[in-house]
PDB file of C-alpha atoms in Angstrom:
ATOM      1  CA  UNK Y   1     -15.116 -32.732 -43.244  1.00  0.00           C
ATOM      2  CA  UNK Y   2     -11.465 -32.040 -44.070  1.00  0.00           C
ATOM      3  CA  UNK Y   3     -12.558 -29.941 -47.064  1.00  0.00           C
ATOM      4  CA  UNK Y   4     -14.885 -27.894 -44.871  1.00  0.00           C
ATOM      5  CA  UNK Y   5     -12.128 -27.437 -42.306  1.00  0.00           C
ATOM      6  CA  UNK Y   6      -9.740 -26.242 -44.987  1.00  0.00           C
ATOM      7  CA  UNK Y   7     -12.297 -23.742 -46.285  1.00  0.00           C
ATOM      8  CA  UNK Y   8     -12.883 -22.412 -42.779  1.00  0.00           C
ATOM      9  CA  UNK Y   9      -9.149 -21.993 -42.207  1.00  0.00           C
ATOM     10  CA  UNK Y  10      -8.746 -20.149 -45.493  1.00  0.00           C
ATOM     11  CA  UNK Y  11     -11.597 -17.806 -44.598  1.00  0.00           C
ATOM     12  CA  UNK Y  12     -10.116 -17.098 -41.182  1.00  0.00           C
ATOM     13  CA  UNK Y  13      -6.686 -16.387 -42.628  1.00  0.00           C
ATOM     14  CA  UNK Y  14      -8.153 -13.638 -44.774  1.00  0.00           C
ATOM     15  CA  UNK Y  15      -9.364 -11.751 -41.717  1.00  0.00           C
ATOM     16  CA  UNK Y  16      -6.995  -9.953 -39.415  1.00  0.00           C
ATOM     17  CA  UNK Y  17      -6.599 -11.124 -35.842  1.00  0.00           C
ATOM     18  CA  UNK Y  18      -7.825  -7.771 -34.587  1.00  0.00           C
ATOM     19  CA  UNK Y  19     -11.021  -7.991 -36.603  1.00  0.00           C
ATOM     20  CA  UNK Y  20     -11.735 -11.549 -35.500  1.00  0.00           C
ATOM     21  CA  UNK Y  21     -11.047 -10.639 -31.888  1.00  0.00           C
ATOM     22  CA  UNK Y  22     -13.470  -7.726 -32.127  1.00  0.00           C
ATOM     23  CA  UNK Y  23     -16.152  -9.944 -33.649  1.00  0.00           C
ATOM     24  CA  UNK Y  24     -15.650 -12.456 -30.834  1.00  0.00           C
ATOM     25  CA  UNK Y  25     -15.299  -9.846 -28.082  1.00  0.00           C
ATOM     26  CA  UNK Y  26     -18.277 -11.068 -26.045  1.00  0.00           C
ATOM     27  CA  UNK Y  27     -17.043 -14.649 -26.186  1.00  0.00           C
ATOM     28  CA  UNK Y  28     -13.492 -13.597 -25.302  1.00  0.00           C
ATOM     29  CA  UNK Y  29     -14.728 -11.586 -22.333  1.00  0.00           C
ATOM     30  CA  UNK Y  30     -16.888 -14.428 -21.055  1.00  0.00           C
ATOM     31  CA  UNK Y  31     -14.127 -17.027 -21.415  1.00  0.00           C
ATOM     32  CA  UNK Y  32     -11.588 -14.698 -19.801  1.00  0.00           C
ATOM     33  CA  UNK Y  33     -13.766 -14.244 -16.714  1.00  0.00           C
ATOM     34  CA  UNK Y  34     -14.425 -17.974 -16.519  1.00  0.00           C
ATOM     35  CA  UNK Y  35     -10.718 -18.712 -16.923  1.00  0.00           C
ATOM     36  CA  UNK Y  36      -9.874 -16.388 -14.052  1.00  0.00           C
ATOM     37  CA  UNK Y  37     -12.561 -17.825 -11.774  1.00  0.00           C
ATOM     38  CA  UNK Y  38     -11.794 -21.492 -12.408  1.00  0.00           C
ATOM     39  CA  UNK Y  39      -8.175 -21.134 -11.266  1.00  0.00           C
ATOM     40  CA  UNK Y  40      -9.394 -20.689  -7.700  1.00  0.00           C
ATOM     41  CA  UNK Y  41     -12.592 -22.712  -7.837  1.00  0.00           C
ATOM     42  CA  UNK Y  42     -13.110 -24.804  -4.720  1.00  0.00           C
ATOM     43  CA  UNK Y  43     -10.960 -22.655  -2.401  1.00  0.00           C
ATOM     44  CA  UNK Y  44     -12.532 -20.643   0.403  1.00  0.00           C
ATOM     45  CA  UNK Y  45     -10.784 -17.384  -0.427  1.00  0.00           C
ATOM     46  CA  UNK Y  46     -11.115 -17.789  -4.185  1.00  0.00           C
ATOM     47  CA  UNK Y  47      -9.418 -15.088  -6.267  1.00  0.00           C
ATOM     48  CA  UNK Y  48      -7.978 -13.483  -3.131  1.00  0.00           C
ATOM     49  CA  UNK Y  49      -5.190 -16.060  -3.318  1.00  0.00           C
ATOM     50  CA  UNK Y  50      -4.090 -14.538  -6.614  1.00  0.00           C
ATOM     51  CA  UNK Y  51      -3.521 -11.247  -4.806  1.00  0.00           C
ATOM     52  CA  UNK Y  52      -1.959 -12.614  -1.627  1.00  0.00           C
ATOM     53  CA  UNK Y  53       1.167 -14.182  -3.118  1.00  0.00           C
ATOM     54  CA  UNK Y  54       2.478 -11.096  -4.969  1.00  0.00           C
ATOM     55  CA  UNK Y  55       1.689  -8.860  -1.978  1.00  0.00           C
ATOM     56  CA  UNK Y  56       3.644 -11.197   0.309  1.00  0.00           C
ATOM     57  CA  UNK Y  57       6.519 -11.170  -2.192  1.00  0.00           C
ATOM     58  CA  UNK Y  58       6.642  -7.363  -2.215  1.00  0.00           C
ATOM     59  CA  UNK Y  59       6.554  -7.269   1.593  1.00  0.00           C
ATOM     60  CA  UNK Y  60       9.347  -9.835   1.813  1.00  0.00           C
ATOM     61  CA  UNK Y  61      11.627  -7.851  -0.506  1.00  0.00           C
ATOM     62  CA  UNK Y  62      10.713  -4.658   1.346  1.00  0.00           C
ATOM     63  CA  UNK Y  63      11.677  -6.126   4.718  1.00  0.00           C
ATOM     64  CA  UNK Y  64      14.939  -7.595   3.394  1.00  0.00           C
ATOM     65  CA  UNK Y  65      16.178  -4.665   1.320  1.00  0.00           C
ATOM     66  CA  UNK Y  66      14.612  -1.689   3.117  1.00  0.00           C
ATOM     67  CA  UNK Y  67      14.601  -2.734   6.761  1.00  0.00           C
ATOM     68  CA  UNK Y  68      17.452  -5.231   7.045  1.00  0.00           C
ATOM     69  CA  UNK Y  69      19.895  -3.808   4.482  1.00  0.00           C
ATOM     70  CA  UNK Y  70      18.652  -0.253   5.060  1.00  0.00           C
ATOM     71  CA  UNK Y  71      18.346   0.511   1.338  1.00  0.00           C
ATOM     72  CA  UNK Y  72      16.264   3.665   1.723  1.00  0.00           C
ATOM     73  CA  UNK Y  73      16.174   5.138  -1.763  1.00  0.00           C
ATOM     74  CA  UNK Y  74      17.120   4.838  -5.402  1.00  0.00           C
ATOM     75  CA  UNK Y  75      18.025   7.537  -7.907  1.00  0.00           C
ATOM     76  CA  UNK Y  76      16.039   7.126 -11.107  1.00  0.00           C
ATOM     77  CA  UNK Y  77      16.426  10.470 -12.879  1.00  0.00           C
ATOM     78  CA  UNK Y  78      19.428  12.649 -12.304  1.00  0.00           C
ATOM     79  CA  UNK Y  79      19.785  13.245  -8.577  1.00  0.00           C
ATOM     80  CA  UNK Y  80      16.155  12.476  -7.811  1.00  0.00           C
ATOM     81  CA  UNK Y  81      15.822   9.654  -5.279  1.00  0.00           C
ATOM     82  CA  UNK Y  82      12.631   7.757  -4.546  1.00  0.00           C
ATOM     83  CA  UNK Y  83      11.846   5.404  -1.637  1.00  0.00           C
ATOM     84  CA  UNK Y  84      13.100   1.921  -2.339  1.00  0.00           C
ATOM     85  CA  UNK Y  85       9.721   0.333  -1.608  1.00  0.00           C
ATOM     86  CA  UNK Y  86       8.166   2.416  -4.385  1.00  0.00           C
ATOM     87  CA  UNK Y  87      11.081   1.677  -6.700  1.00  0.00           C
ATOM     88  CA  UNK Y  88      10.673  -2.028  -5.958  1.00  0.00           C
ATOM     89  CA  UNK Y  89       6.883  -2.136  -6.291  1.00  0.00           C
ATOM     90  CA  UNK Y  90       6.968  -0.265  -9.616  1.00  0.00           C
ATOM     91  CA  UNK Y  91       9.298  -2.964 -10.931  1.00  0.00           C
ATOM     92  CA  UNK Y  92       7.517  -5.983  -9.501  1.00  0.00           C
ATOM     93  CA  UNK Y  93       3.986  -5.052 -10.613  1.00  0.00           C
ATOM     94  CA  UNK Y  94       4.707  -5.295 -14.386  1.00  0.00           C
ATOM     95  CA  UNK Y  95       6.924  -8.329 -13.819  1.00  0.00           C
ATOM     96  CA  UNK Y  96       4.123 -10.198 -12.024  1.00  0.00           C
ATOM     97  CA  UNK Y  97       1.884  -9.390 -14.988  1.00  0.00           C
ATOM     98  CA  UNK Y  98       4.466 -10.659 -17.457  1.00  0.00           C
ATOM     99  CA  UNK Y  99       5.211 -13.916 -15.647  1.00  0.00           C
ATOM    100  CA  UNK Y 100       1.532 -14.658 -14.896  1.00  0.00           C
ATOM    101  CA  UNK Y 101       0.433 -14.076 -18.486  1.00  0.00           C
ATOM    102  CA  UNK Y 102       3.384 -15.939 -20.013  1.00  0.00           C
ATOM    103  CA  UNK Y 103       2.996 -18.993 -17.782  1.00  0.00           C
ATOM    104  CA  UNK Y 104      -0.745 -19.365 -18.266  1.00  0.00           C
ATOM    105  CA  UNK Y 105      -0.727 -18.215 -21.882  1.00  0.00           C
ATOM    106  CA  UNK Y 106       1.823 -20.851 -22.838  1.00  0.00           C
ATOM    107  CA  UNK Y 107      -0.630 -23.534 -21.677  1.00  0.00           C
ATOM    108  CA  UNK Y 108      -3.629 -22.013 -23.495  1.00  0.00           C
ATOM    109  CA  UNK Y 109      -3.979 -24.739 -26.130  1.00  0.00           C
ATOM    110  CA  UNK Y 110      -3.341 -27.571 -23.678  1.00  0.00           C
ATOM    111  CA  UNK Y 111      -5.937 -26.287 -21.219  1.00  0.00           C
ATOM    112  CA  UNK Y 112      -8.538 -25.696 -23.920  1.00  0.00           C
ATOM    113  CA  UNK Y 113      -7.798 -28.820 -25.928  1.00  0.00           C
ATOM    114  CA  UNK Y 114     -11.527 -29.569 -26.187  1.00  0.00           C
ATOM    115  CA  UNK Y 115     -11.981 -26.279 -28.060  1.00  0.00           C
ATOM    116  CA  UNK Y 116      -8.936 -26.846 -30.259  1.00  0.00           C
ATOM    117  CA  UNK Y 117     -10.561 -29.982 -31.620  1.00  0.00           C
ATOM    118  CA  UNK Y 118     -13.689 -28.104 -32.669  1.00  0.00           C
ATOM    119  CA  UNK Y 119     -13.657 -27.186 -36.347  1.00  0.00           C
ATOM    120  CA  UNK Y 120     -15.797 -24.075 -35.978  1.00  0.00           C
ATOM    121  CA  UNK Y 121     -13.895 -22.531 -33.054  1.00  0.00           C
ATOM    122  CA  UNK Y 122     -11.259 -19.901 -33.778  1.00  0.00           C
ATOM    123  CA  UNK Y 123      -8.416 -21.106 -31.564  1.00  0.00           C
ATOM    124  CA  UNK Y 124      -6.322 -18.019 -32.268  1.00  0.00           C
ATOM    125  CA  UNK Y 125      -8.313 -16.151 -29.629  1.00  0.00           C
ATOM    126  CA  UNK Y 126      -7.222 -18.546 -26.852  1.00  0.00           C
ATOM    127  CA  UNK Y 127      -3.930 -16.717 -26.116  1.00  0.00           C
ATOM    128  CA  UNK Y 128      -5.880 -13.449 -25.898  1.00  0.00           C
ATOM    129  CA  UNK Y 129      -8.195 -15.003 -23.311  1.00  0.00           C
ATOM    130  CA  UNK Y 130      -5.255 -15.977 -21.122  1.00  0.00           C
ATOM    131  CA  UNK Y 131      -3.667 -12.536 -21.229  1.00  0.00           C
ATOM    132  CA  UNK Y 132      -6.966 -10.832 -20.377  1.00  0.00           C
ATOM    133  CA  UNK Y 133      -7.443 -13.199 -17.433  1.00  0.00           C
ATOM    134  CA  UNK Y 134      -3.985 -12.180 -16.148  1.00  0.00           C
ATOM    135  CA  UNK Y 135      -4.938  -8.521 -16.621  1.00  0.00           C
ATOM    136  CA  UNK Y 136      -7.636  -8.755 -13.940  1.00  0.00           C
ATOM    137  CA  UNK Y 137      -5.006  -9.268 -11.235  1.00  0.00           C
ATOM    138  CA  UNK Y 138      -2.753  -6.675 -12.791  1.00  0.00           C
ATOM    139  CA  UNK Y 139      -5.439  -4.002 -12.500  1.00  0.00           C
ATOM    140  CA  UNK Y 140      -5.647  -4.709  -8.773  1.00  0.00           C
ATOM    141  CA  UNK Y 141      -1.891  -4.314  -8.382  1.00  0.00           C
ATOM    142  CA  UNK Y 142      -1.890  -1.092 -10.344  1.00  0.00           C
ATOM    143  CA  UNK Y 143      -4.202   0.321  -7.680  1.00  0.00           C
ATOM    144  CA  UNK Y 144      -1.834  -0.993  -4.988  1.00  0.00           C
ATOM    145  CA  UNK Y 145       1.063   0.704  -6.777  1.00  0.00           C
ATOM    146  CA  UNK Y 146      -0.803   4.018  -6.948  1.00  0.00           C
ATOM    147  CA  UNK Y 147      -1.623   3.778  -3.230  1.00  0.00           C
ATOM    148  CA  UNK Y 148       2.036   3.097  -2.365  1.00  0.00           C
ATOM    149  CA  UNK Y 149       3.030   6.102  -4.471  1.00  0.00           C
ATOM    150  CA  UNK Y 150       0.464   8.313  -2.728  1.00  0.00           C
ATOM    151  CA  UNK Y 151       1.756   7.241   0.701  1.00  0.00           C
ATOM    152  CA  UNK Y 152       5.197   8.536  -0.273  1.00  0.00           C
ATOM    153  CA  UNK Y 153       3.871  11.769  -1.711  1.00  0.00           C
ATOM    154  CA  UNK Y 154       3.588  10.879  -5.407  1.00  0.00           C
ATOM    155  CA  UNK Y 155      -0.062  11.723  -5.986  1.00  0.00           C
ATOM    156  CA  UNK Y 156      -1.949  10.656  -9.139  1.00  0.00           C
ATOM    157  CA  UNK Y 157      -1.520  13.024 -12.073  1.00  0.00           C
ATOM    158  CA  UNK Y 158      -1.021  13.140 -15.815  1.00  0.00           C
ATOM    159  CA  UNK Y 159       2.200  11.147 -15.609  1.00  0.00           C
ATOM    160  CA  UNK Y 160       0.408   8.218 -13.988  1.00  0.00           C
ATOM    161  CA  UNK Y 161      -1.965   7.939 -16.917  1.00  0.00           C
ATOM    162  CA  UNK Y 162       0.995   6.377 -18.679  1.00  0.00           C
ATOM    163  CA  UNK Y 163       0.439   3.271 -16.571  1.00  0.00           C
ATOM    164  CA  UNK Y 164      -2.382   2.487 -18.999  1.00  0.00           C
ATOM    165  CA  UNK Y 165      -0.019   2.823 -21.951  1.00  0.00           C
ATOM    166  CA  UNK Y 166       2.699   0.656 -20.384  1.00  0.00           C
ATOM    167  CA  UNK Y 167       0.119  -1.960 -19.363  1.00  0.00           C
ATOM    168  CA  UNK Y 168      -0.968  -2.082 -23.003  1.00  0.00           C
ATOM    169  CA  UNK Y 169       2.701  -2.469 -23.964  1.00  0.00           C
ATOM    170  CA  UNK Y 170       2.985  -5.492 -21.676  1.00  0.00           C
ATOM    171  CA  UNK Y 171      -0.275  -6.921 -22.990  1.00  0.00           C
ATOM    172  CA  UNK Y 172       0.984  -6.776 -26.570  1.00  0.00           C
ATOM    173  CA  UNK Y 173       4.477  -8.008 -25.718  1.00  0.00           C
ATOM    174  CA  UNK Y 174       3.362 -11.102 -23.848  1.00  0.00           C
ATOM    175  CA  UNK Y 175       0.663 -11.836 -26.435  1.00  0.00           C
ATOM    176  CA  UNK Y 176       3.288 -11.723 -29.183  1.00  0.00           C
ATOM    177  CA  UNK Y 177       5.446 -14.185 -27.248  1.00  0.00           C
ATOM    178  CA  UNK Y 178       2.763 -16.703 -26.313  1.00  0.00           C
ATOM    179  CA  UNK Y 179       1.591 -17.192 -29.874  1.00  0.00           C
ATOM    180  CA  UNK Y 180       4.935 -18.929 -30.311  1.00  0.00           C
ATOM    181  CA  UNK Y 181       5.212 -20.618 -26.910  1.00  0.00           C
ATOM    182  CA  UNK Y 182       1.610 -21.902 -26.811  1.00  0.00           C
ATOM    183  CA  UNK Y 183       2.034 -23.501 -30.230  1.00  0.00           C
ATOM    184  CA  UNK Y 184       5.414 -25.105 -29.522  1.00  0.00           C
ATOM    185  CA  UNK Y 185       4.525 -26.447 -26.058  1.00  0.00           C
ATOM    186  CA  UNK Y 186       1.844 -28.666 -27.624  1.00  0.00           C
ATOM    187  CA  UNK Y 187       4.639 -30.687 -29.236  1.00  0.00           C
ATOM    188  CA  UNK Y 188       7.446 -29.977 -26.759  1.00  0.00           C
ATOM    189  CA  UNK Y 189       6.028 -30.052 -23.222  1.00  0.00           C
ATOM    190  CA  UNK Y 190       9.399 -29.344 -21.636  1.00  0.00           C
ATOM    191  CA  UNK Y 191       9.147 -25.779 -22.905  1.00  0.00           C
ATOM    192  CA  UNK Y 192       6.962 -24.904 -19.907  1.00  0.00           C
ATOM    193  CA  UNK Y 193       9.791 -25.846 -17.528  1.00  0.00           C
ATOM    194  CA  UNK Y 194      12.323 -23.969 -19.626  1.00  0.00           C
ATOM    195  CA  UNK Y 195      10.155 -20.862 -19.403  1.00  0.00           C
ATOM    196  CA  UNK Y 196       9.995 -21.211 -15.608  1.00  0.00           C
ATOM    197  CA  UNK Y 197      13.796 -21.249 -15.432  1.00  0.00           C
ATOM    198  CA  UNK Y 198      13.968 -18.376 -17.914  1.00  0.00           C
ATOM    199  CA  UNK Y 199      11.645 -16.290 -15.733  1.00  0.00           C
ATOM    200  CA  UNK Y 200      13.808 -16.904 -12.673  1.00  0.00           C
ATOM    201  CA  UNK Y 201      16.875 -15.726 -14.570  1.00  0.00           C
ATOM    202  CA  UNK Y 202      14.953 -12.927 -16.253  1.00  0.00           C
ATOM    203  CA  UNK Y 203      13.835 -11.415 -12.972  1.00  0.00           C
ATOM    204  CA  UNK Y 204      17.455 -10.772 -12.016  1.00  0.00           C
ATOM    205  CA  UNK Y 205      18.530  -9.856 -15.550  1.00  0.00           C
ATOM    206  CA  UNK Y 206      15.804  -7.183 -15.660  1.00  0.00           C
ATOM    207  CA  UNK Y 207      16.323  -4.046 -13.503  1.00  0.00           C
ATOM    208  CA  UNK Y 208      13.522  -4.851 -11.065  1.00  0.00           C
ATOM    209  CA  UNK Y 209      15.330  -5.310  -7.761  1.00  0.00           C
ATOM    210  CA  UNK Y 210      18.331  -3.233  -8.809  1.00  0.00           C
ATOM    211  CA  UNK Y 211      18.952   0.064 -10.572  1.00  0.00           C
ATOM    212  CA  UNK Y 212      20.212  -0.011 -14.145  1.00  0.00           C
ATOM    213  CA  UNK Y 213      22.071   3.291 -13.612  1.00  0.00           C
ATOM    214  CA  UNK Y 214      24.462   1.527 -11.233  1.00  0.00           C
ATOM    215  CA  UNK Y 215      26.095  -0.535 -13.962  1.00  0.00           C
ATOM    216  CA  UNK Y 216      28.565   0.681 -16.646  1.00  0.00           C
ATOM    217  CA  UNK Y 217      26.960   2.392 -19.679  1.00  0.00           C
ATOM    218  CA  UNK Y 218      27.992  -0.383 -22.083  1.00  0.00           C
ATOM    219  CA  UNK Y 219      26.106  -2.915 -19.986  1.00  0.00           C
ATOM    220  CA  UNK Y 220      23.117  -0.610 -19.722  1.00  0.00           C
ATOM    221  CA  UNK Y 221      22.707  -0.797 -23.496  1.00  0.00           C
ATOM    222  CA  UNK Y 222      22.643  -4.608 -23.361  1.00  0.00           C
ATOM    223  CA  UNK Y 223      20.145  -4.657 -20.488  1.00  0.00           C
ATOM    224  CA  UNK Y 224      17.859  -2.238 -22.319  1.00  0.00           C
ATOM    225  CA  UNK Y 225      17.610  -4.665 -25.241  1.00  0.00           C
ATOM    226  CA  UNK Y 226      15.260  -6.565 -22.953  1.00  0.00           C
ATOM    227  CA  UNK Y 227      11.798  -5.171 -23.838  1.00  0.00           C
ATOM    228  CA  UNK Y 228      10.541  -5.770 -20.298  1.00  0.00           C
ATOM    229  CA  UNK Y 229      13.165  -3.287 -19.089  1.00  0.00           C
ATOM    230  CA  UNK Y 230      11.455  -0.630 -21.205  1.00  0.00           C
ATOM    231  CA  UNK Y 231       8.148  -1.282 -19.456  1.00  0.00           C
ATOM    232  CA  UNK Y 232       9.642  -1.459 -15.958  1.00  0.00           C
ATOM    233  CA  UNK Y 233      11.411   1.855 -16.528  1.00  0.00           C
ATOM    234  CA  UNK Y 234       8.170   3.295 -17.862  1.00  0.00           C
ATOM    235  CA  UNK Y 235       6.248   2.301 -14.743  1.00  0.00           C
ATOM    236  CA  UNK Y 236       8.829   4.070 -12.601  1.00  0.00           C
ATOM    237  CA  UNK Y 237       8.757   7.176 -14.779  1.00  0.00           C
ATOM    238  CA  UNK Y 238       4.961   7.233 -14.606  1.00  0.00           C
ATOM    239  CA  UNK Y 239       4.885   6.829 -10.841  1.00  0.00           C
ATOM    240  CA  UNK Y 240       7.600   9.341 -10.061  1.00  0.00           C
ATOM    241  CA  UNK Y 241       6.747  12.047 -12.595  1.00  0.00           C
ATOM    242  CA  UNK Y 242      10.114  11.845 -14.362  1.00  0.00           C
ATOM    243  CA  UNK Y 243       9.102  11.756 -18.021  1.00  0.00           C
ATOM    244  CA  UNK Y 244       6.687  10.820 -20.780  1.00  0.00           C
ATOM    245  CA  UNK Y 245       7.208   7.842 -23.055  1.00  0.00           C
ATOM    246  CA  UNK Y 246       7.556   9.956 -26.204  1.00  0.00           C
ATOM    247  CA  UNK Y 247      10.564  11.706 -24.695  1.00  0.00           C
ATOM    248  CA  UNK Y 248      12.467   8.443 -25.252  1.00  0.00           C
ATOM    249  CA  UNK Y 249      11.183   7.947 -28.784  1.00  0.00           C
ATOM    250  CA  UNK Y 250      14.151   5.850 -29.957  1.00  0.00           C
ATOM    251  CA  UNK Y 251      13.616   3.380 -27.137  1.00  0.00           C
ATOM    252  CA  UNK Y 252       9.869   3.367 -27.802  1.00  0.00           C
ATOM    253  CA  UNK Y 253      10.417   2.650 -31.497  1.00  0.00           C
ATOM    254  CA  UNK Y 254      12.767  -0.209 -30.606  1.00  0.00           C
ATOM    255  CA  UNK Y 255      10.179  -1.723 -28.256  1.00  0.00           C
ATOM    256  CA  UNK Y 256       7.355  -1.657 -30.792  1.00  0.00           C
ATOM    257  CA  UNK Y 257       9.645  -2.955 -33.541  1.00  0.00           C
ATOM    258  CA  UNK Y 258      10.473  -5.876 -31.224  1.00  0.00           C
ATOM    259  CA  UNK Y 259       6.784  -6.551 -30.590  1.00  0.00           C
ATOM    260  CA  UNK Y 260       5.885  -6.403 -34.303  1.00  0.00           C
ATOM    261  CA  UNK Y 261       8.701  -8.788 -35.247  1.00  0.00           C
ATOM    262  CA  UNK Y 262       7.751 -11.312 -32.577  1.00  0.00           C
ATOM    263  CA  UNK Y 263       4.082 -11.009 -33.491  1.00  0.00           C
ATOM    264  CA  UNK Y 264       4.993 -11.911 -37.065  1.00  0.00           C
ATOM    265  CA  UNK Y 265       7.099 -14.837 -35.850  1.00  0.00           C
ATOM    266  CA  UNK Y 266       4.399 -15.992 -33.447  1.00  0.00           C
ATOM    267  CA  UNK Y 267       1.604 -15.847 -36.002  1.00  0.00           C
ATOM    268  CA  UNK Y 268       3.722 -17.721 -38.533  1.00  0.00           C
ATOM    269  CA  UNK Y 269       4.642 -20.470 -36.083  1.00  0.00           C
ATOM    270  CA  UNK Y 270       1.070 -20.720 -34.817  1.00  0.00           C
ATOM    271  CA  UNK Y 271      -0.471 -21.052 -38.267  1.00  0.00           C
ATOM    272  CA  UNK Y 272       2.159 -23.508 -39.475  1.00  0.00           C
ATOM    273  CA  UNK Y 273       1.538 -25.814 -36.514  1.00  0.00           C
ATOM    274  CA  UNK Y 274      -2.199 -25.197 -36.261  1.00  0.00           C
ATOM    275  CA  UNK Y 275      -3.270 -28.081 -38.581  1.00  0.00           C
ATOM    276  CA  UNK Y 276      -1.477 -30.564 -36.293  1.00  0.00           C
ATOM    277  CA  UNK Y 277      -2.783 -29.386 -32.894  1.00  0.00           C
ATOM    278  CA  UNK Y 278      -5.865 -31.625 -32.879  1.00  0.00           C
ATOM    279  CA  UNK Y 279      -3.790 -34.710 -33.747  1.00  0.00           C
ATOM    280  CA  UNK Y 280      -1.433 -34.216 -30.812  1.00  0.00           C
ATOM    281  CA  UNK Y 281      -3.976 -33.020 -28.251  1.00  0.00           C
TER     282      UNK Y 281
END
């Protein structure tokens, strides 16, 4: 059995992740839908709960910052100011996607431990399943974001098509990260709690609730090292018609270099620890 398992692993290693994912696309799609549905199984409102919490969060921030503190607008490009509620929503929508996918993706191997123990199952597709399941909610919030933009006069156009590109950026970024986190959490369960704390800090360290242009230039450079800041800024550019992603090609190159490096790290960590998953789970 161990010889057969070794041969299967060697065969899988020769194929790229993309090719294996494409070959298993029907299985990935089915498992992703099931994963999304089972989170809310047994509740009366079902998947609606997944949409309620982020909407309530946006409304809470809107009431506090827009109504109570009277923060009416934010400048995002030159002297152009946009309504704060749109500025806020364009920052929160990608952040919700990031935190949802990272939290659930980190637990991919633990939740599907019965599949990890199967010799013939390619467990490297499990992180992909978790990110796709998080994408379902994100698509809903993209529509909410577009509606909010339309209410304030920013109608859908060519710029907004970039939301698809930046969503893909977030998909790849979080997937690169959870190949590492999902593998490590099997052996170090406290990592899940550390990530929760990191997300709380990261929300304030990322220009979501505040404007990066309000801080000194030297600090702006440090903040922009955060790849999520690239995506948040991209969502705002797409919504407010202030630029295309290729206009900031240096920043774009940095982002994709970051993703490629962390993909390489994640795949290495995952494959090194992979032979021991079944023993621990």
